[in-house]
Structure formats: C-alpha cells, structure tokens
CSV table of N, CA and C in Angstrom, one decimal:
chain,number,residue,atom,x,y,z
A,1,MET,N,-15.3,57.2,19.5
A,1,MET,CA,-14.1,56.9,18.7
A,1,MET,C,-12.8,57.1,19.5
A,2,LYS,N,-12.0,56.1,19.5
A,2,LYS,CA,-10.7,56.2,20.2
A,2,LYS,C,-9.7,57.1,19.4
A,3,ALA,N,-8.9,57.8,20.2
A,3,ALA,CA,-7.8,58.5,19.6
A,3,ALA,C,-6.8,57.5,19.1
A,4,VAL,N,-6.0,57.9,18.0
A,4,VAL,CA,-5.1,57.0,17.4
A,4,VAL,C,-3.7,57.4,17.9
A,5,VAL,N,-2.9,56.4,18.2
A,5,VAL,CA,-1.5,56.6,18.7
A,5,VAL,C,-0.6,55.7,17.9
A,6,TYR,N,0.5,56.3,17.4
A,6,TYR,CA,1.6,55.6,16.6
A,6,TYR,C,2.7,55.3,17.7
A,7,ILE,N,3.0,54.0,17.8
A,7,ILE,CA,4.0,53.6,18.7
A,7,ILE,C,5.4,53.5,18.0
A,8,GLU,N,6.3,54.2,18.5
A,8,GLU,CA,7.7,54.3,17.9
A,8,GLU,C,8.5,53.2,18.6
A,9,SER,N,9.6,52.8,18.0
A,9,SER,CA,10.4,51.7,18.5
A,9,SER,C,11.0,51.9,19.8
A,10,SER,N,11.3,53.2,20.2
A,10,SER,CA,11.9,53.4,21.5
A,10,SER,C,10.9,53.1,22.6
A,11,VAL,N,9.6,53.3,22.4
A,11,VAL,CA,8.6,52.9,23.4
A,11,VAL,C,8.7,51.4,23.6
A,12,ILE,N,8.7,50.6,22.6
A,12,ILE,CA,8.8,49.2,22.7
A,12,ILE,C,10.1,48.7,23.4
A,13,SER,N,11.2,49.4,23.1
A,13,SER,CA,12.4,49.1,23.7
A,13,SER,C,12.4,49.4,25.2
A,14,TYR,N,11.9,50.5,25.6
A,14,TYR,CA,11.7,50.8,27.1
A,14,TYR,C,10.8,49.8,27.7
A,15,LEU,N,9.8,49.4,27.1
A,15,LEU,CA,8.8,48.4,27.6
A,15,LEU,C,9.5,47.0,27.9
A,16,THR,N,10.3,46.6,27.0
A,16,THR,CA,10.8,45.2,27.1
A,16,THR,C,12.2,45.1,27.6
A,17,ALA,N,12.9,46.1,27.8
A,17,ALA,CA,14.3,46.1,28.2
A,17,ALA,C,14.4,45.6,29.6
A,18,ARG,N,15.6,45.1,30.0
A,18,ARG,CA,15.9,44.8,31.4
A,18,ARG,C,15.9,46.1,32.2
A,19,PRO,N,15.5,46.0,33.4
A,19,PRO,CA,15.5,47.3,34.2
A,19,PRO,C,16.9,47.9,34.2
A,20,SER,N,16.9,49.2,34.0
A,20,SER,CA,18.1,50.0,34.0
A,20,SER,C,18.5,50.5,35.3
A,21,ARG,N,19.8,50.6,35.6
A,21,ARG,CA,20.3,51.2,36.8
A,21,ARG,C,20.3,52.8,36.7
A,22,ASP,N,20.3,53.2,35.4
A,22,ASP,CA,20.3,54.7,35.2
A,22,ASP,C,19.0,55.3,35.6
A,23,VAL,N,19.0,56.3,36.4
A,23,VAL,CA,17.7,56.8,37.0
A,23,VAL,C,16.8,57.3,35.9
A,24,VAL,N,17.3,58.0,34.9
A,24,VAL,CA,16.5,58.6,33.8
A,24,VAL,C,15.9,57.5,33.0
A,25,THR,N,16.7,56.5,32.6
A,25,THR,CA,16.2,55.4,31.8
A,25,THR,C,15.2,54.6,32.6
A,26,ALA,N,15.5,54.3,33.8
A,26,ALA,CA,14.6,53.6,34.7
A,26,ALA,C,13.2,54.3,34.8
A,27,ALA,N,13.2,55.6,34.9
A,27,ALA,CA,12.0,56.4,35.0
A,27,ALA,C,11.2,56.2,33.6
A,28,ARG,N,11.9,56.3,32.5
A,28,ARG,CA,11.2,56.2,31.2
A,28,ARG,C,10.6,54.8,31.1
A,29,GLN,N,11.4,53.8,31.6
A,29,GLN,CA,10.8,52.4,31.5
A,29,GLN,C,9.6,52.3,32.4
A,30,ALA,N,9.6,52.9,33.6
A,30,ALA,CA,8.4,52.8,34.5
A,30,ALA,C,7.2,53.5,33.9
A,31,ILE,N,7.4,54.7,33.3
A,31,ILE,CA,6.4,55.5,32.7
A,31,ILE,C,5.8,54.7,31.5
A,32,THR,N,6.7,54.1,30.7
A,32,THR,CA,6.2,53.4,29.5
A,32,THR,C,5.4,52.2,29.9
A,33,SER,N,5.9,51.5,30.9
A,33,SER,CA,5.1,50.3,31.4
A,33,SER,C,3.8,50.7,32.0
A,34,GLU,N,3.7,51.7,32.7
A,34,GLU,CA,2.5,52.2,33.3
A,34,GLU,C,1.5,52.5,32.2
A,35,TRP,N,1.9,53.3,31.2
A,35,TRP,CA,1.0,53.6,30.1
A,35,TRP,C,0.6,52.4,29.3
A,36,TRP,N,1.5,51.5,29.0
A,36,TRP,CA,1.2,50.3,28.2
A,36,TRP,C,0.2,49.4,28.9
A,37,TYR,N,0.4,49.1,30.2
A,37,TYR,CA,-0.5,48.2,30.8
A,37,TYR,C,-1.8,48.8,31.4
A,38,ASN,N,-1.8,50.1,31.6
A,38,ASN,CA,-3.0,50.8,32.2
A,38,ASN,C,-3.7,51.8,31.4
A,39,HIS,N,-3.1,52.2,30.2
A,39,HIS,CA,-3.8,53.2,29.4
A,39,HIS,C,-3.9,52.9,27.9
A,40,LYS,N,-3.1,52.0,27.5
A,40,LYS,CA,-3.0,51.7,26.0
A,40,LYS,C,-4.4,51.3,25.5
A,41,GLN,N,-5.2,50.6,26.2
A,41,GLN,CA,-6.5,50.1,25.7
A,41,GLN,C,-7.4,51.3,25.4
A,42,ARG,N,-7.1,52.5,25.9
A,42,ARG,CA,-8.0,53.7,25.6
A,42,ARG,C,-7.7,54.2,24.2
A,43,TYR,N,-6.7,53.7,23.5
A,43,TYR,CA,-6.3,54.2,22.2
A,43,TYR,C,-6.4,53.1,21.1
A,44,GLU,N,-6.5,53.6,19.9
A,44,GLU,CA,-6.3,52.7,18.7
A,44,GLU,C,-4.8,52.8,18.4
A,45,VAL,N,-4.1,51.8,18.6
A,45,VAL,CA,-2.6,51.8,18.6
A,45,VAL,C,-2.1,51.1,17.3
A,46,PHE,N,-1.1,51.8,16.7
A,46,PHE,CA,-0.5,51.3,15.5
A,46,PHE,C,1.0,51.3,15.6
A,47,ILE,N,1.7,50.5,14.8
A,47,ILE,CA,3.1,50.6,14.6
A,47,ILE,C,3.3,50.6,13.1
A,48,SER,N,4.5,50.6,12.6
A,48,SER,CA,4.7,50.6,11.1
A,48,SER,C,5.7,49.5,10.8
A,49,ALA,N,5.7,49.2,9.5
A,49,ALA,CA,6.7,48.2,9.0
A,49,ALA,C,8.1,48.6,9.4
A,50,LEU,N,8.4,50.0,9.4
A,50,LEU,CA,9.7,50.5,9.8
A,50,LEU,C,10.0,50.1,11.2
A,51,VAL,N,9.0,50.2,12.1
A,51,VAL,CA,9.2,49.9,13.5
A,51,VAL,C,9.5,48.4,13.6
A,52,GLU,N,8.7,47.6,12.9
A,52,GLU,CA,8.9,46.1,12.9
A,52,GLU,C,10.3,45.8,12.5
A,53,GLU,N,10.8,46.4,11.5
A,53,GLU,CA,12.2,46.1,11.1
A,53,GLU,C,13.2,46.5,12.2
A,54,GLU,N,13.0,47.6,12.7
A,54,GLU,CA,13.9,48.1,13.7
A,54,GLU,C,13.9,47.2,15.0
A,55,ILE,N,12.7,46.9,15.5
A,55,ILE,CA,12.7,46.1,16.7
A,55,ILE,C,13.1,44.6,16.5
A,56,ALA,N,13.2,44.2,15.3
A,56,ALA,CA,13.6,42.8,15.0
A,56,ALA,C,15.1,42.7,14.9
A,57,SER,N,15.8,43.9,15.0
A,57,SER,CA,17.3,43.8,14.9
A,57,SER,C,17.9,43.8,16.2
A,58,GLY,N,19.2,43.5,16.2
A,58,GLY,CA,20.0,43.4,17.5
A,58,GLY,C,19.9,42.1,18.1
A,59,ASP,N,20.2,42.0,19.4
A,59,ASP,CA,20.2,40.8,20.2
A,59,ASP,C,18.9,40.0,19.9
A,60,ALA,N,19.1,38.7,19.6
A,60,ALA,CA,17.9,37.9,19.2
A,60,ALA,C,16.9,37.7,20.3
A,61,THR,N,17.4,37.6,21.6
A,61,THR,CA,16.5,37.4,22.7
A,61,THR,C,15.7,38.7,22.9
A,62,ALA,N,16.4,39.8,22.9
A,62,ALA,CA,15.7,41.1,23.1
A,62,ALA,C,14.7,41.4,22.0
A,63,ALA,N,15.2,41.1,20.8
A,63,ALA,CA,14.3,41.3,19.6
A,63,ALA,C,13.0,40.5,19.7
A,64,GLN,N,13.1,39.2,20.2
A,64,GLN,CA,12.0,38.4,20.3
A,64,GLN,C,11.0,39.0,21.3
A,65,ARG,N,11.5,39.5,22.4
A,65,ARG,CA,10.6,40.2,23.4
A,65,ARG,C,9.9,41.4,22.8
A,66,ARG,N,10.6,42.2,22.0
A,66,ARG,CA,10.0,43.3,21.4
A,66,ARG,C,9.0,42.9,20.4
A,67,ILE,N,9.2,41.9,19.6
A,67,ILE,CA,8.3,41.4,18.6
A,67,ILE,C,7.0,40.9,19.3
A,68,GLU,N,7.2,40.1,20.4
A,68,GLU,CA,6.0,39.6,21.1
A,68,GLU,C,5.2,40.7,21.7
A,69,ALA,N,5.8,41.8,22.1
A,69,ALA,CA,5.1,42.9,22.8
A,69,ALA,C,4.1,43.5,21.8
A,70,VAL,N,4.4,43.5,20.5
A,70,VAL,CA,3.6,44.2,19.5
A,70,VAL,C,2.8,43.2,18.6
A,71,ALA,N,2.8,42.0,19.0
A,71,ALA,CA,2.2,41.0,18.1
A,71,ALA,C,0.7,41.3,17.8
A,72,ASP,N,0.0,41.9,18.7
A,72,ASP,CA,-1.4,42.2,18.4
A,72,ASP,C,-1.7,43.6,17.9
A,73,ILE,N,-0.7,44.3,17.6
A,73,ILE,CA,-0.8,45.7,17.1
A,73,ILE,C,-0.7,45.8,15.6
A,74,PRO,N,-1.7,46.4,15.0
A,74,PRO,CA,-1.7,46.5,13.5
A,74,PRO,C,-0.5,47.3,13.0
A,75,SER,N,0.0,46.9,11.9
A,75,SER,CA,1.1,47.6,11.3
A,75,SER,C,0.7,48.4,10.0
A,76,LEU,N,1.2,49.6,9.9
A,76,LEU,CA,0.9,50.5,8.8
A,76,LEU,C,2.0,50.2,7.7
A,77,GLY,N,1.6,50.2,6.5
A,77,GLY,CA,2.5,50.0,5.4
A,77,GLY,C,3.5,51.2,5.2
A,78,ILE,N,4.5,51.0,4.4
A,78,ILE,CA,5.5,52.0,4.2
A,78,ILE,C,5.1,52.7,2.8
A,79,THR,N,4.9,54.0,2.9
A,79,THR,CA,4.7,54.8,1.7
A,79,THR,C,6.0,55.4,1.3
A,80,PRO,N,6.0,55.9,0.0
A,80,PRO,CA,7.2,56.6,-0.4
A,80,PRO,C,7.6,57.8,0.5
A,81,GLU,N,6.5,58.5,1.0
A,81,GLU,CA,6.8,59.6,1.9
A,81,GLU,C,7.4,59.2,3.2
A,82,ALA,N,7.0,58.0,3.7
A,82,ALA,CA,7.6,57.5,4.9
A,82,ALA,C,9.0,57.1,4.7
A,83,GLN,N,9.3,56.6,3.5
A,83,GLN,CA,10.7,56.2,3.2
A,83,GLN,C,11.6,57.5,3.1
A,84,GLU,N,11.1,58.5,2.5
A,84,GLU,CA,11.8,59.8,2.5
A,84,GLU,C,12.1,60.4,3.9
A,85,LEU,N,11.0,60.4,4.7
A,85,LEU,CA,11.2,60.9,6.0
A,85,LEU,C,12.2,60.1,6.8
A,86,ALA,N,12.1,58.8,6.7
A,86,ALA,CA,13.1,57.9,7.4
A,86,ALA,C,14.5,58.3,7.0
A,87,GLN,N,14.7,58.5,5.7
A,87,GLN,CA,16.1,58.9,5.3
A,87,GLN,C,16.5,60.3,5.8
A,88,VAL,N,15.5,61.2,5.9
A,88,VAL,CA,15.8,62.5,6.4
A,88,VAL,C,16.3,62.4,7.8
A,89,PHE,N,15.7,61.5,8.6
A,89,PHE,CA,16.1,61.4,10.0
A,89,PHE,C,17.2,60.4,10.2
A,90,GLY,N,17.8,59.9,9.1
A,90,GLY,CA,19.0,59.1,9.2
A,90,GLY,C,18.8,57.6,9.4
A,91,TRP,N,17.6,57.1,9.2
A,91,TRP,CA,17.3,55.7,9.4
A,91,TRP,C,17.5,55.1,8.0
A,92,LYS,N,18.5,54.2,7.9
A,92,LYS,CA,18.9,53.7,6.5
A,92,LYS,C,18.3,52.3,6.3
A,93,GLY,N,17.6,51.7,7.3
A,93,GLY,CA,17.1,50.4,7.1
A,93,GLY,C,15.8,50.2,6.5
A,94,CYS,N,15.3,51.2,5.8
A,94,CYS,CA,13.9,51.1,5.2
A,94,CYS,C,14.0,50.2,4.0
A,95,SER,N,13.4,49.1,4.0
A,95,SER,CA,13.4,48.1,2.9
A,95,SER,C,12.2,48.3,2.0
A,96,GLY,N,11.1,49.0,2.5
A,96,GLY,CA,10.0,49.2,1.7
A,96,GLY,C,9.0,48.0,1.7
A,97,LYS,N,9.2,47.0,2.6
A,97,LYS,CA,8.4,45.9,2.7
A,97,LYS,C,7.1,46.2,3.5
C-alpha cells in the first residue's frame, strides 16, 4: 500500500512557474520538480477542491499550466471542517463546491 500525500497549491506553483532568479525560490522549484518527476509515483497523491480553486486563479496562462499539471490527480471534496480550517488560515475563497 502506498503512502498518501496531499499536494498543496504552492507545490503546484513551484512546479509550473517560470524559473526564478531568486536562489531560494529556484531551489524550491528544483526540489519540487525532482520529487514530482522522480518520486511522485511512489505515493497515492491527492489535491482538494480548495487547491483546484486556488490554482485556477490569477494569470490565465499560468493557471492553465497549473491545472494541466494536476489533471490526473484525484480531488478530495470540501467538508465543513475543511471550510472552517481554510477560514482559520485566512483563505477566503472556499466556495464549498
């Protein structure tokens, strides 16, 4: 049985963003890409509807890259507890879809 990993939106952003000139951001992008292409298959990977909403926002071209990157990843539904947690952490975009 594979371990389960929840993919948060910043992982997807690091994966699909243009290469950064900032050394810390560039390192995060490189680490993310390495894990995504060489290790992700070892895990049962999920995103959530909240992540889908977040990665679909912003620049249309960048959003499309993010959406395509997770096209084959199952999405978890939004529970009332998840909505509460999102609000606690300040994310106001939770539509409950």
